[in-house]
Tab-separated table of C-alpha atoms and ligand atoms in Angstrom:
chain	number	residue	atom	x	y	z
A	7	UNK	CA	117.259	71.658	83.942
A	8	UNK	CA	114.503	73.672	85.643
A	9	UNK	CA	112.791	76.446	83.688
A	10	UNK	CA	112.332	79.635	85.683
A	11	UNK	CA	110.369	82.748	84.727
A	12	UNK	CA	111.001	85.912	86.762
A	13	UNK	CA	108.416	88.572	85.928
A	14	UNK	CA	110.038	91.814	87.036
A	15	UNK	CA	113.416	90.153	86.518
A	16	UNK	CA	115.069	93.034	84.665
A	17	UNK	CA	115.851	95.090	87.791
A	18	UNK	CA	116.447	95.071	91.533
A	19	UNK	CA	115.248	92.088	93.561
A	20	UNK	CA	113.967	90.201	90.505
A	21	UNK	CA	117.248	90.510	88.642
A	22	UNK	CA	119.250	89.400	91.688
A	23	UNK	CA	116.913	86.399	92.056
A	24	UNK	CA	117.267	85.517	88.370
A	25	UNK	CA	121.055	85.593	88.691
A	26	UNK	CA	120.942	83.374	91.810
A	27	UNK	CA	118.638	80.807	90.184
A	28	UNK	CA	120.760	80.757	87.018
A	29	UNK	CA	123.804	80.065	89.207
A	30	UNK	CA	121.914	77.046	90.617
A	31	UNK	CA	121.593	75.721	87.061
A	32	UNK	CA	118.108	76.874	86.060
A	33	UNK	CA	117.306	78.107	82.575
A	34	UNK	CA	116.126	81.587	83.613
A	35	UNK	CA	113.809	83.823	81.618
A	36	UNK	CA	113.310	87.425	82.759
A	37	UNK	CA	110.371	89.621	81.795
A	38	UNK	CA	109.828	93.354	82.076
A	39	UNK	CA	108.310	96.150	80.029
A	40	UNK	CA	111.342	98.269	79.078
A	41	UNK	CA	113.587	96.802	76.375
A	42	UNK	CA	116.573	98.933	77.438
A	43	UNK	CA	116.405	97.675	81.046
A	44	UNK	CA	116.179	94.083	79.826
A	45	UNK	CA	119.132	94.703	77.488
A	46	UNK	CA	121.235	96.125	80.339
A	47	UNK	CA	120.363	93.103	82.514
A	48	UNK	CA	121.295	90.558	79.852
A	49	UNK	CA	124.429	92.516	78.911
A	50	UNK	CA	125.557	92.156	82.549
A	51	UNK	CA	124.260	88.565	82.812
A	52	UNK	CA	124.282	86.923	79.343
A	53	UNK	CA	122.980	83.662	80.827
A	54	UNK	CA	119.505	85.229	81.274
A	55	UNK	CA	116.864	85.086	78.511
A	56	UNK	CA	114.998	88.420	78.109
A	57	UNK	CA	111.320	88.880	77.192
A	58	UNK	CA	109.702	92.297	76.801
A	59	UNK	CA	106.137	92.131	78.090
A	60	UNK	CA	103.668	93.964	80.293
A	61	UNK	CA	102.313	91.565	82.920
A	62	UNK	CA	99.032	93.500	82.910
A	63	UNK	CA	98.465	91.840	79.523
A	64	UNK	CA	97.389	88.281	80.438
A	65	UNK	CA	97.550	87.168	76.803
A	66	UNK	CA	101.205	88.215	76.586
A	67	UNK	CA	102.028	86.234	79.734
A	68	UNK	CA	100.151	83.207	78.425
A	69	UNK	CA	101.937	83.419	75.059
A	70	UNK	CA	105.306	83.456	76.829
A	71	UNK	CA	104.268	80.510	79.009
A	72	UNK	CA	103.278	78.562	75.884
A	73	UNK	CA	106.654	79.420	74.324
A	74	UNK	CA	108.486	78.173	77.428
A	75	UNK	CA	106.537	74.899	77.460
A	76	UNK	CA	106.566	74.016	81.135
A	77	UNK	CA	107.538	76.413	83.946
A	78	UNK	CA	109.099	74.970	87.093
A	79	UNK	CA	109.463	78.196	89.036
A	80	UNK	CA	107.361	81.310	88.539
A	81	UNK	CA	108.765	84.269	90.468
A	82	UNK	CA	106.867	87.584	90.383
A	83	UNK	CA	108.766	90.635	91.612
A	84	UNK	CA	107.074	93.392	89.625
A	85	UNK	CA	105.557	96.590	90.989
A	86	UNK	CA	105.291	100.302	90.643
A	87	UNK	CA	106.364	102.461	93.579
A	88	UNK	CA	103.261	104.503	94.367
A	89	UNK	CA	100.667	104.417	97.143
A	90	UNK	CA	102.549	105.628	100.223
A	91	UNK	CA	101.571	108.638	102.324
A	92	UNK	CA	99.346	109.638	105.242
A	93	UNK	CA	95.686	108.971	104.503
A	94	UNK	CA	94.554	112.632	104.512
A	95	UNK	CA	97.104	113.347	101.763
A	96	UNK	CA	96.700	110.081	99.867
A	97	UNK	CA	95.221	110.525	96.398
A	98	UNK	CA	92.967	107.474	95.999
A	99	UNK	CA	93.405	107.568	92.224
A	100	UNK	CA	97.113	107.059	92.830
A	101	UNK	CA	96.331	104.154	95.172
A	102	UNK	CA	94.124	102.629	92.469
A	103	UNK	CA	97.101	102.923	90.107
A	104	UNK	CA	99.345	101.252	92.681
A	105	UNK	CA	96.962	98.257	92.781
A	106	UNK	CA	96.916	98.253	88.949
A	107	UNK	CA	100.714	98.184	88.977
A	108	UNK	CA	101.241	95.389	91.523
A	109	UNK	CA	98.233	93.385	92.726
A	110	UNK	CA	96.330	92.999	89.445
A	111	UNK	CA	99.325	92.073	87.248
A	112	UNK	CA	100.470	89.623	89.940
A	113	UNK	CA	97.188	87.693	90.133
A	114	UNK	CA	96.647	87.982	86.373
A	115	UNK	CA	100.138	86.597	85.603
A	116	UNK	CA	99.622	83.704	88.027
A	117	UNK	CA	96.312	82.848	86.365
A	118	UNK	CA	97.765	83.072	82.845
A	119	UNK	CA	100.816	80.943	83.671
A	120	UNK	CA	98.971	78.382	85.801
A	121	UNK	CA	98.120	75.843	83.065
A	122	UNK	CA	101.819	75.778	82.153
A	123	UNK	CA	103.257	75.262	85.647
A	124	UNK	CA	104.880	71.915	86.375
A	125	UNK	CA	103.013	69.982	89.128
A	126	UNK	CA	106.217	70.041	91.183
A	127	UNK	CA	106.635	73.732	90.481
A	128	UNK	CA	106.524	76.834	92.634
A	129	UNK	CA	105.107	80.340	92.624
A	130	UNK	CA	107.027	82.910	94.641
A	131	UNK	CA	105.782	86.446	95.286
A	132	UNK	CA	106.993	89.637	96.959
A	133	UNK	CA	104.953	91.580	99.509
A	134	UNK	CA	106.408	94.136	101.911
A	135	UNK	CA	106.726	94.874	105.618
A	136	UNK	CA	103.994	97.506	105.232
A	137	UNK	CA	101.461	94.664	105.027
A	138	UNK	CA	101.700	94.099	108.813
A	139	UNK	CA	104.004	96.575	110.537
A	140	UNK	CA	101.723	99.488	111.422
A	141	UNK	CA	104.064	102.118	109.994
A	142	UNK	CA	102.360	105.548	109.806
A	143	UNK	CA	101.796	106.659	106.224
A	144	UNK	CA	101.489	103.132	104.839
A	145	UNK	CA	97.751	102.337	105.062
A	146	UNK	CA	97.349	102.313	101.271
A	147	UNK	CA	100.580	100.633	100.260
A	148	UNK	CA	100.210	98.289	103.265
A	149	UNK	CA	96.784	97.178	102.057
A	150	UNK	CA	98.280	96.603	98.595
A	151	UNK	CA	101.056	94.394	99.930
A	152	UNK	CA	98.632	92.619	102.285
A	153	UNK	CA	96.553	91.791	99.199
A	154	UNK	CA	99.586	90.197	97.523
A	155	UNK	CA	100.645	88.320	100.665
A	156	UNK	CA	97.009	87.286	101.170
A	157	UNK	CA	97.214	85.199	98.005
A	158	UNK	CA	99.837	82.907	99.496
A	159	UNK	CA	97.996	80.656	101.968
A	160	UNK	CA	94.805	80.059	99.953
A	161	UNK	CA	96.707	79.452	96.717
A	162	UNK	CA	99.165	77.117	98.451
A	163	UNK	CA	96.194	75.039	99.613
A	164	UNK	CA	94.297	75.311	96.331
A	165	UNK	CA	97.148	74.695	93.868
A	166	UNK	CA	98.984	71.932	95.780
A	167	UNK	CA	101.299	70.218	94.980
A	168	UNK	CA	102.450	73.465	93.344
A	169	UNK	CA	104.072	75.426	96.185
A	170	UNK	CA	103.216	79.084	96.806
A	171	UNK	CA	105.253	81.413	99.031
A	172	UNK	CA	106.324	85.034	99.404
A	173	UNK	CA	109.027	87.154	100.910
A	174	UNK	CA	108.173	90.325	102.811
A	175	UNK	CA	111.083	92.773	102.505
A	176	UNK	CA	111.600	96.074	104.312
A	177	UNK	CA	113.943	98.681	102.864
A	178	UNK	CA	115.990	97.489	99.893
A	179	UNK	CA	118.429	99.570	97.829
A	180	UNK	CA	116.971	99.172	94.329
A	181	UNK	CA	115.608	101.417	91.549
A	182	UNK	CA	112.202	101.154	93.306
A	183	UNK	CA	113.368	104.221	95.280
A	184	UNK	CA	113.768	106.325	92.104
A	185	UNK	CA	110.992	108.639	93.354
A	186	UNK	CA	113.473	109.943	95.951
A	187	UNK	CA	116.015	112.251	94.261
A	188	UNK	CA	119.551	110.795	94.201
A	189	UNK	CA	120.816	113.653	96.380
A	190	UNK	CA	118.309	112.815	99.151
A	191	UNK	CA	118.403	109.006	99.018
A	192	UNK	CA	121.675	108.482	100.882
A	193	UNK	CA	120.457	110.614	103.785
A	194	UNK	CA	117.075	108.877	103.852
A	195	UNK	CA	118.676	105.437	103.835
A	196	UNK	CA	121.107	106.440	106.626
A	197	UNK	CA	118.211	107.696	108.754
A	198	UNK	CA	116.139	104.537	108.149
A	199	UNK	CA	119.111	102.226	108.736
A	200	UNK	CA	119.861	103.879	112.087
A	201	UNK	CA	116.386	102.835	113.286
A	202	UNK	CA	116.467	99.265	111.980
A	203	UNK	CA	117.529	96.415	114.289
A	204	UNK	CA	120.049	95.333	111.626
A	205	UNK	CA	121.294	98.969	111.240
A	206	UNK	CA	121.512	98.537	107.465
A	207	UNK	CA	119.491	98.868	104.279
A	208	UNK	CA	119.156	95.514	102.519
A	209	UNK	CA	120.707	94.735	99.157
A	210	UNK	CA	118.632	93.184	96.387
A	211	UNK	CA	120.714	90.046	96.822
A	212	UNK	CA	119.770	89.761	100.527
A	213	UNK	CA	116.141	89.380	99.442
A	214	UNK	CA	117.010	87.288	96.378
A	215	UNK	CA	118.634	84.698	98.634
A	216	UNK	CA	115.282	84.222	100.409
A	217	UNK	CA	113.320	84.163	97.140
A	218	UNK	CA	115.658	81.523	95.728
A	219	UNK	CA	115.155	79.413	98.870
A	220	UNK	CA	111.361	79.696	98.633
A	221	UNK	CA	111.393	78.932	94.923
A	222	UNK	CA	113.503	75.799	95.266
A	223	UNK	CA	112.985	74.205	98.692
A	224	UNK	CA	110.462	71.359	98.270
A	225	UNK	CA	109.344	71.526	101.908
A	226	UNK	CA	108.131	75.148	102.084
A	227	UNK	CA	104.649	76.211	101.019
A	228	UNK	CA	102.044	78.680	102.237
A	229	UNK	CA	104.761	80.725	103.921
A	230	UNK	CA	105.577	84.437	103.970
A	231	UNK	CA	109.119	85.017	105.206
A	232	UNK	CA	109.824	88.387	106.802
A	233	UNK	CA	113.230	89.450	105.499
A	234	UNK	CA	113.087	93.107	106.441
A	235	UNK	CA	116.016	93.853	108.726
A	236	UNK	CA	113.610	93.678	111.653
A	237	UNK	CA	111.467	96.564	110.345
A	238	UNK	CA	108.326	94.640	111.373
A	239	UNK	CA	109.411	95.075	115.014
A	240	UNK	CA	108.751	98.832	114.811
A	241	UNK	CA	111.054	101.496	116.158
B	308	NAP	N1	112.932	98.170	97.116
B	308	NAP	C1	112.320	98.102	98.288
B	308	NAP	O1	112.695	98.792	99.282
B	308	NAP	C2	111.156	97.159	98.474
B	308	NAP	C3	110.660	96.982	99.783
B	308	NAP	C4	109.588	96.118	99.989
B	308	NAP	C5	109.024	95.454	98.911
B	308	NAP	N2	109.527	95.663	97.649
B	308	NAP	C6	108.896	94.926	96.566
B	308	NAP	O2	109.889	94.168	95.887
B	308	NAP	C7	109.472	93.921	94.546
B	308	NAP	C8	110.634	94.209	93.619
B	308	NAP	O3	110.921	95.591	93.699
B	308	NAP	P1	112.365	96.173	93.366
B	308	NAP	O4	112.779	96.948	94.561
B	308	NAP	O5	113.245	95.116	92.832
B	308	NAP	O6	111.925	97.227	92.234
B	308	NAP	P2	112.527	97.557	90.790
B	308	NAP	O7	114.024	97.530	90.829
B	308	NAP	O8	111.834	98.823	90.392
B	308	NAP	O9	112.039	96.355	89.866
B	308	NAP	C9	110.710	96.216	89.432
B	308	NAP	C10	110.706	95.324	88.213
B	308	NAP	O10	109.361	95.060	87.821
B	308	NAP	C11	109.238	95.282	86.415
B	308	NAP	N3	107.841	95.609	86.149
B	308	NAP	C12	107.083	96.571	86.731
B	308	NAP	N4	105.838	96.556	86.235
B	308	NAP	C13	105.792	95.537	85.329
B	308	NAP	C14	104.783	95.027	84.474
B	308	NAP	N5	103.558	95.549	84.441
B	308	NAP	N6	105.091	93.990	83.670
B	308	NAP	C15	106.329	93.456	83.675
B	308	NAP	N7	107.327	93.897	84.449
B	308	NAP	C16	107.069	94.932	85.274
B	308	NAP	C17	110.237	96.425	86.145
B	308	NAP	O11	110.626	96.544	84.783
B	308	NAP	P3	109.845	97.548	83.771
B	308	NAP	O12	109.583	98.820	84.546
B	308	NAP	O13	110.767	97.707	82.620
B	308	NAP	O14	108.582	96.837	83.416
B	308	NAP	C18	111.406	95.929	86.993
B	308	NAP	O15	112.109	94.893	86.330
B	308	NAP	C19	108.233	94.801	94.320
B	308	NAP	O16	107.081	94.009	94.451
B	308	NAP	C20	108.299	95.804	95.472
B	308	NAP	O17	107.011	96.268	95.842
B	308	NAP	C21	110.582	96.491	97.408
């Protein structure tokens, strides 16, 4: 049985990925900071093993990796949701925080878990369409996601035979959008969906399907799959 660790697995895309990989027969461990979110996830999906940790704490990640023994699939889906906005209005302290909440914990968790990854294992990350699409108001958050996606090719070459890949989603209906009041979110999503080639906002499971493929397929490495409803095409 493969051992999988999903950091950010208590919510949204990470939780959907954990559920998919558990359905494939993996022993799946999910990590997140909030105990109540982890408890809700494992209440809904008792097959998942919860671990409360902050991925910014490399020692905590390493301790969990030691506890797990050997990790076959490391999936990192964590992030905060700050850093968007037109440059003149963008508070650079907030952008620093956005990097602290996504890029630094991602690279730190990879480094901490690395000695415990199986040689045939995989690392699978999540970027975003903002990394490449040229969407106004995304210079900061785009640079953040480009930094995460930029890890993929060099690490795939450096860590081989461990495989390293990422998915690049667009607009996904998850708690990530909690900064938009509930009353406004439906209207925002309808407006965005109308301009997407697929005419729909993605579900967490749409993206989880791609993450599960990247995490398990032995022939894919160094790849970032755009799974964004065509958002990278503009429009
Ligand atoms: N939703 C979208 O439209 C969208 C679009 C493009 C890309 N993405 C990317 O997709 C990924 C997943 O996002 P999502 O939409 O699934 O968001 P989400 O529902 O908010 O899930 C984020 C998860 O990360 C965990 N987390 C955050 N910081 C952490 C830390 N320091 N240590 C451990 N766990 C941490 C959260 O739990 P705790 O808060 O309890 O720690 C939660 O489980 C993110 O990288 C996001 O940037 C999302």
